[in-house]
mmCIF file of C-alpha atoms and ligand atoms in Angstrom:
data_model
loop_
_atom_site.group_PDB
_atom_site.id
_atom_site.type_symbol
_atom_site.label_atom_id
_atom_site.label_comp_id
_atom_site.label_asym_id
_atom_site.label_seq_id
_atom_site.Cartn_x
_atom_site.Cartn_y
_atom_site.Cartn_z
ATOM 1 C CA UNK A 1 0.000 0.000 0.000
ATOM 2 C CA UNK A 2 1.075 3.574 -0.684
ATOM 3 C CA UNK A 3 0.442 5.428 2.589
ATOM 4 C CA UNK A 4 1.200 9.146 2.698
ATOM 5 C CA UNK A 5 1.135 11.599 5.593
ATOM 6 C CA UNK A 6 0.506 15.114 4.245
ATOM 7 C CA UNK A 7 1.678 17.519 6.886
ATOM 8 C CA UNK A 8 1.775 21.288 7.347
ATOM 9 C CA UNK A 9 0.435 24.286 9.211
ATOM 10 C CA UNK A 10 -3.240 25.268 8.975
ATOM 11 C CA UNK A 11 -3.577 26.886 5.556
ATOM 12 C CA UNK A 12 -0.541 25.109 4.105
ATOM 13 C CA UNK A 13 -2.661 23.472 1.384
ATOM 14 C CA UNK A 14 -3.081 19.941 2.777
ATOM 15 C CA UNK A 15 -6.732 19.584 1.830
ATOM 16 C CA UNK A 16 -6.154 21.128 -1.594
ATOM 17 C CA UNK A 17 -3.206 18.896 -2.490
ATOM 18 C CA UNK A 18 -4.812 15.771 -0.970
ATOM 19 C CA UNK A 19 -7.572 15.951 -3.585
ATOM 20 C CA UNK A 20 -5.017 15.946 -6.405
ATOM 21 C CA UNK A 21 -2.965 13.124 -4.869
ATOM 22 C CA UNK A 22 -5.925 10.782 -4.383
ATOM 23 C CA UNK A 23 -7.031 11.320 -7.981
ATOM 24 C CA UNK A 24 -3.615 10.734 -9.535
ATOM 25 C CA UNK A 25 -2.612 7.738 -7.388
ATOM 26 C CA UNK A 26 -6.071 6.307 -6.737
ATOM 27 C CA UNK A 27 -5.848 6.513 -2.954
ATOM 28 C CA UNK A 28 -8.331 7.079 -0.117
ATOM 29 C CA UNK A 29 -8.398 10.510 1.578
ATOM 30 C CA UNK A 30 -8.579 10.438 5.390
ATOM 31 C CA UNK A 31 -8.965 13.954 6.805
ATOM 32 C CA UNK A 32 -9.593 14.170 10.534
ATOM 33 C CA UNK A 33 -10.692 17.800 10.077
ATOM 34 C CA UNK A 34 -13.351 16.862 7.486
ATOM 35 C CA UNK A 35 -14.499 13.950 9.610
ATOM 36 C CA UNK A 36 -14.854 16.122 12.713
ATOM 37 C CA UNK A 37 -16.718 18.849 10.791
ATOM 38 C CA UNK A 38 -19.083 16.172 9.510
ATOM 39 C CA UNK A 39 -19.674 14.934 13.084
ATOM 40 C CA UNK A 40 -20.403 18.524 14.171
ATOM 41 C CA UNK A 41 -22.916 18.960 11.363
ATOM 42 C CA UNK A 42 -24.705 15.769 12.380
ATOM 43 C CA UNK A 43 -24.509 16.832 16.052
ATOM 44 C CA UNK A 44 -23.162 13.464 17.189
ATOM 45 C CA UNK A 45 -21.720 13.222 20.748
ATOM 46 C CA UNK A 46 -18.208 13.218 19.225
ATOM 47 C CA UNK A 47 -19.038 16.296 17.154
ATOM 48 C CA UNK A 48 -20.474 18.205 20.118
ATOM 49 C CA UNK A 49 -17.334 17.422 22.132
ATOM 50 C CA UNK A 50 -14.955 18.311 19.258
ATOM 51 C CA UNK A 51 -16.673 21.623 18.488
ATOM 52 C CA UNK A 52 -15.579 23.065 21.851
ATOM 53 C CA UNK A 53 -11.941 22.680 20.829
ATOM 54 C CA UNK A 54 -12.191 23.403 17.107
ATOM 55 C CA UNK A 55 -14.033 26.709 17.450
ATOM 56 C CA UNK A 56 -11.132 28.019 19.537
ATOM 57 C CA UNK A 57 -8.577 26.672 17.055
ATOM 58 C CA UNK A 58 -7.306 24.090 19.566
ATOM 59 C CA UNK A 59 -6.480 20.428 19.047
ATOM 60 C CA UNK A 60 -9.181 17.854 19.695
ATOM 61 C CA UNK A 61 -8.080 15.178 22.265
ATOM 62 C CA UNK A 62 -5.851 12.436 20.841
ATOM 63 C CA UNK A 63 -8.200 9.557 21.699
ATOM 64 C CA UNK A 64 -11.020 11.111 19.661
ATOM 65 C CA UNK A 65 -9.028 11.444 16.423
ATOM 66 C CA UNK A 66 -7.202 8.122 16.887
ATOM 67 C CA UNK A 67 -10.599 6.396 17.151
ATOM 68 C CA UNK A 68 -11.736 8.031 13.902
ATOM 69 C CA UNK A 69 -8.661 6.850 11.987
ATOM 70 C CA UNK A 70 -8.854 3.296 13.368
ATOM 71 C CA UNK A 71 -12.446 2.917 12.227
ATOM 72 C CA UNK A 72 -11.674 4.345 8.769
ATOM 73 C CA UNK A 73 -8.707 2.012 8.264
ATOM 74 C CA UNK A 74 -10.874 -1.011 8.981
ATOM 75 C CA UNK A 75 -13.641 0.252 6.727
ATOM 76 C CA UNK A 76 -11.480 0.954 3.673
ATOM 77 C CA UNK A 77 -8.232 -1.012 3.778
ATOM 78 C CA UNK A 78 -9.485 -3.824 1.500
ATOM 79 C CA UNK A 79 -10.924 -1.293 -0.947
ATOM 80 C CA UNK A 80 -7.932 0.940 -1.688
ATOM 81 C CA UNK A 81 -4.282 1.010 -2.816
ATOM 82 C CA UNK A 82 -3.427 3.209 0.145
ATOM 83 C CA UNK A 83 -4.299 6.295 2.166
ATOM 84 C CA UNK A 84 -3.520 10.009 2.289
ATOM 85 C CA UNK A 85 -3.583 11.074 5.939
ATOM 86 C CA UNK A 86 -4.480 14.791 5.946
ATOM 87 C CA UNK A 87 -4.214 16.615 9.272
ATOM 88 C CA UNK A 88 -3.268 13.425 11.118
ATOM 89 C CA UNK A 89 -1.024 12.828 13.037
ATOM 90 C CA UNK A 90 -0.809 16.192 14.836
ATOM 91 C CA UNK A 91 0.982 14.938 17.990
ATOM 92 C CA UNK A 92 3.705 12.361 18.574
ATOM 93 C CA UNK A 93 1.184 10.188 20.438
ATOM 94 C CA UNK A 94 -0.966 10.155 17.289
ATOM 95 C CA UNK A 95 2.101 9.352 15.142
ATOM 96 C CA UNK A 96 3.016 6.340 17.301
ATOM 97 C CA UNK A 97 -0.584 5.113 17.346
ATOM 98 C CA UNK A 98 -0.793 5.422 13.562
ATOM 99 C CA UNK A 99 2.341 3.292 13.161
ATOM 100 C CA UNK A 100 0.898 0.671 15.538
ATOM 101 C CA UNK A 101 -2.461 0.606 13.750
ATOM 102 C CA UNK A 102 -0.778 0.171 10.356
ATOM 103 C CA UNK A 103 1.634 -2.509 11.625
ATOM 104 C CA UNK A 104 -1.303 -4.495 13.046
ATOM 105 C CA UNK A 105 -2.826 -4.365 9.559
ATOM 106 C CA UNK A 106 0.391 -5.465 7.793
ATOM 107 C CA UNK A 107 1.350 -2.122 6.270
ATOM 108 C CA UNK A 108 3.203 1.118 7.120
ATOM 109 C CA UNK A 109 3.700 4.795 6.238
ATOM 110 C CA UNK A 110 5.641 5.103 2.963
ATOM 111 C CA UNK A 111 6.507 8.797 3.256
ATOM 112 C CA UNK A 112 5.628 12.004 5.067
ATOM 113 C CA UNK A 113 5.581 15.304 3.153
ATOM 114 C CA UNK A 114 5.572 18.622 5.015
ATOM 115 C CA UNK A 115 4.287 21.644 3.067
ATOM 116 C CA UNK A 116 6.426 24.695 3.920
ATOM 117 C CA UNK A 117 4.601 28.036 3.625
ATOM 118 C CA UNK A 118 5.501 31.509 4.924
ATOM 119 C CA UNK A 119 3.521 32.776 7.925
ATOM 120 C CA UNK A 120 2.023 35.804 6.114
ATOM 121 C CA UNK A 121 0.802 33.589 3.259
ATOM 122 C CA UNK A 122 -0.849 31.178 5.753
ATOM 123 C CA UNK A 123 -2.730 34.052 7.373
ATOM 124 C CA UNK A 124 -3.797 35.363 3.933
ATOM 125 C CA UNK A 125 -5.097 31.992 2.749
ATOM 126 C CA UNK A 126 -7.099 31.320 5.921
ATOM 127 C CA UNK A 127 -8.485 34.861 6.062
ATOM 128 C CA UNK A 128 -9.607 34.533 2.433
ATOM 129 C CA UNK A 129 -11.160 31.130 3.031
ATOM 130 C CA UNK A 130 -12.976 32.576 6.072
ATOM 131 C CA UNK A 131 -14.916 34.930 3.788
ATOM 132 C CA UNK A 132 -16.711 32.014 2.147
ATOM 133 C CA UNK A 133 -16.148 28.833 4.202
ATOM 134 C CA UNK A 134 -18.370 29.626 7.162
ATOM 135 C CA UNK A 135 -15.847 27.726 9.293
ATOM 136 C CA UNK A 136 -15.790 29.232 12.822
ATOM 137 C CA UNK A 137 -12.053 28.484 13.085
ATOM 138 C CA UNK A 138 -11.366 30.661 9.992
ATOM 139 C CA UNK A 139 -13.149 33.682 11.489
ATOM 140 C CA UNK A 140 -10.959 36.355 12.983
ATOM 141 C CA UNK A 141 -7.250 36.934 12.999
ATOM 142 C CA UNK A 142 -6.861 35.877 16.661
ATOM 143 C CA UNK A 143 -8.273 32.361 16.111
ATOM 144 C CA UNK A 144 -6.224 31.941 12.930
ATOM 145 C CA UNK A 145 -3.035 33.009 14.703
ATOM 146 C CA UNK A 146 -3.867 30.714 17.636
ATOM 147 C CA UNK A 147 -4.098 27.738 15.262
ATOM 148 C CA UNK A 148 -0.727 28.572 13.723
ATOM 149 C CA UNK A 149 0.819 28.990 17.201
ATOM 150 C CA UNK A 150 -0.561 25.623 18.333
ATOM 151 C CA UNK A 151 0.884 24.053 15.189
ATOM 152 C CA UNK A 152 4.319 25.544 15.961
ATOM 153 C CA UNK A 153 4.214 24.539 19.640
ATOM 154 C CA UNK A 154 2.510 21.131 19.604
ATOM 155 C CA UNK A 155 2.427 19.717 16.091
ATOM 156 C CA UNK A 156 5.565 20.802 14.238
ATOM 157 C CA UNK A 157 7.795 18.421 16.196
ATOM 158 C CA UNK A 158 5.950 15.444 14.676
ATOM 159 C CA UNK A 159 8.415 16.036 11.814
ATOM 160 C CA UNK A 160 11.223 14.719 14.052
ATOM 161 C CA UNK A 161 9.369 11.436 14.451
ATOM 162 C CA UNK A 162 9.421 10.871 10.683
ATOM 163 C CA UNK A 163 12.935 12.272 10.219
ATOM 164 C CA UNK A 164 14.170 9.558 12.617
ATOM 165 C CA UNK A 165 12.590 6.971 10.286
ATOM 166 C CA UNK A 166 14.052 8.634 7.137
ATOM 167 C CA UNK A 167 10.506 9.173 5.853
ATOM 168 C CA UNK A 168 10.384 12.973 6.040
ATOM 169 C CA UNK A 169 10.363 15.180 2.901
ATOM 170 C CA UNK A 170 10.021 18.967 3.030
ATOM 171 C CA UNK A 171 8.022 20.414 0.107
ATOM 172 C CA UNK A 172 8.067 24.087 -0.902
ATOM 173 C CA UNK A 173 4.376 24.996 -0.459
ATOM 174 C CA UNK A 174 4.627 28.470 -2.039
ATOM 175 C CA UNK A 175 3.409 29.037 -5.616
ATOM 176 C CA UNK A 176 0.444 27.839 -7.621
ATOM 177 C CA UNK A 177 -1.475 24.693 -6.711
ATOM 178 C CA UNK A 178 -0.109 22.944 -9.831
ATOM 179 C CA UNK A 179 3.503 23.943 -9.176
ATOM 180 C CA UNK A 180 3.270 22.531 -5.666
ATOM 181 C CA UNK A 181 1.591 19.369 -6.930
ATOM 182 C CA UNK A 182 4.474 18.796 -9.387
ATOM 183 C CA UNK A 183 6.921 18.852 -6.460
ATOM 184 C CA UNK A 184 4.704 16.458 -4.509
ATOM 185 C CA UNK A 185 4.337 14.062 -7.452
ATOM 186 C CA UNK A 186 8.098 13.954 -8.037
ATOM 187 C CA UNK A 187 8.666 13.059 -4.397
ATOM 188 C CA UNK A 188 5.970 10.371 -4.384
ATOM 189 C CA UNK A 189 7.281 8.847 -7.623
ATOM 190 C CA UNK A 190 10.776 8.548 -6.139
ATOM 191 C CA UNK A 191 9.497 6.869 -2.964
ATOM 192 C CA UNK A 192 6.836 4.593 -4.494
ATOM 193 C CA UNK A 193 9.106 1.550 -4.719
ATOM 194 C CA UNK A 194 9.232 1.543 -0.887
ATOM 195 C CA UNK A 195 5.447 1.080 -0.566
ATOM 196 C CA UNK A 196 4.465 -2.163 1.150
HETATM 197 P P1 B4P B 201 -8.081 20.790 9.333
HETATM 198 O O1 B4P B 201 -9.368 20.443 8.692
HETATM 199 O O2 B4P B 201 -6.947 19.866 9.107
HETATM 200 O O3 B4P B 201 -7.812 22.285 8.798
HETATM 201 P P2 B4P B 201 -6.501 23.061 8.347
HETATM 202 O O4 B4P B 201 -5.342 22.730 9.208
HETATM 203 O O5 B4P B 201 -6.946 24.479 8.272
HETATM 204 O O6 B4P B 201 -6.108 22.571 6.942
HETATM 205 P P3 B4P B 201 -6.959 22.567 5.616
HETATM 206 O O7 B4P B 201 -6.672 21.270 4.978
HETATM 207 O O8 B4P B 201 -8.384 22.861 5.857
HETATM 208 O O9 B4P B 201 -6.466 23.834 4.784
HETATM 209 P P4 B4P B 201 -5.580 23.870 3.502
HETATM 210 O O10 B4P B 201 -4.253 23.945 4.124
HETATM 211 O O11 B4P B 201 -5.805 22.818 2.489
HETATM 212 O O12 B4P B 201 -8.239 20.967 10.911
HETATM 213 C C1 B4P B 201 -9.262 21.774 11.496
HETATM 214 C C2 B4P B 201 -9.297 21.587 13.010
HETATM 215 O O13 B4P B 201 -9.720 20.231 13.329
HETATM 216 C C3 B4P B 201 -7.984 21.727 13.778
HETATM 217 O O14 B4P B 201 -7.684 23.077 14.051
HETATM 218 C C4 B4P B 201 -8.282 20.901 15.044
HETATM 219 O O15 B4P B 201 -9.073 21.614 15.951
HETATM 220 C C5 B4P B 201 -9.097 19.733 14.528
HETATM 221 N N1 B4P B 201 -8.255 18.563 14.172
HETATM 222 C C6 B4P B 201 -8.127 18.039 12.920
HETATM 223 N N2 B4P B 201 -7.273 16.987 12.952
HETATM 224 C C7 B4P B 201 -6.842 16.857 14.241
HETATM 225 C C8 B4P B 201 -5.916 15.988 14.897
HETATM 226 N N3 B4P B 201 -5.266 15.034 14.208
HETATM 227 N N4 B4P B 201 -5.694 16.136 16.222
HETATM 228 C C9 B4P B 201 -6.341 17.085 16.924
HETATM 229 N N5 B4P B 201 -7.222 17.967 16.368
HETATM 230 C C10 B4P B 201 -7.470 17.855 15.040
HETATM 231 O O16 B4P B 201 -6.060 25.187 2.696
HETATM 232 C C11 B4P B 201 -6.272 26.450 3.258
HETATM 233 C C12 B4P B 201 -6.747 27.470 2.184
HETATM 234 O O17 B4P B 201 -5.657 27.820 1.328
HETATM 235 C C13 B4P B 201 -7.861 26.992 1.258
HETATM 236 O O18 B4P B 201 -8.809 28.012 1.132
HETATM 237 C C14 B4P B 201 -7.189 26.774 -0.102
HETATM 238 O O19 B4P B 201 -8.048 27.046 -1.175
HETATM 239 C C15 B4P B 201 -6.049 27.761 -0.038
HETATM 240 N N6 B4P B 201 -4.872 27.324 -0.819
HETATM 241 C C16 B4P B 201 -4.347 26.073 -0.827
HETATM 242 N N7 B4P B 201 -3.252 26.027 -1.627
HETATM 243 C C17 B4P B 201 -3.068 27.301 -2.117
HETATM 244 C C18 B4P B 201 -2.097 27.900 -2.981
HETATM 245 N N8 B4P B 201 -1.077 27.211 -3.518
HETATM 246 N N9 B4P B 201 -2.211 29.218 -3.238
HETATM 247 C C19 B4P B 201 -3.224 29.946 -2.709
HETATM 248 N N10 B4P B 201 -4.178 29.435 -1.894
HETATM 249 C C20 B4P B 201 -4.111 28.120 -1.590
#
């Protein structure tokens, strides 16, 4: 299986590039953010709990998102060539759990790509999206900055976990969507032989 972690700050372009990756490589998209927003819309107990954190731009507790991913892996693993993990893992605990869940299912992460985008561009993208998305966590500069701060303080060091496994690849996330996707595709193509 080709299993990809797509990593980066809020606004780095993870959701945007995930759509292009799954189409080109015929993979399944697993976005914890999308899943949580869906749970909020349906007002499930998990959604009601998650909303308290998401509206403030904070991370949802590890056990909630780990449970989501575990269920999705079981649902789809026989139906796909692999997964794009978008917005997961966001803590080292999540990264270790993901490795364990994949090992139990006879597979592993092939590569992790981190989209690198300048701070001012992140703020611009999220502010622009906020005008049309209706997402509470895109509304207001303070919430947006809080999300970027939480990424820098709690999530960024997940890179070290993948660097130690020689699976980390930094991708220049500045430029047009297609330019960035070319860089991503080149990296995936080089690493594909390692998929198992
Ligand atoms: P996510 O849904 O992952 O939201 P995000 O970090 O903002 O990334 P997203 O994918 O939406 O944005 P993208 O960069 O593609 O998480 C939301 C919240 O859910 C978190 O804050 C947290 O509370 C919770 N959560 C999710 N996963 C969790 C976990 N594992 N653990 C704990 N909590 C978790 O795009 C941003 C904008 O930029 C878009 O409008 C896009 O059109 C634009 N854009 C993209 N590429 C561009 C380019 N090249 N040029 C110009 N604009 C571009």
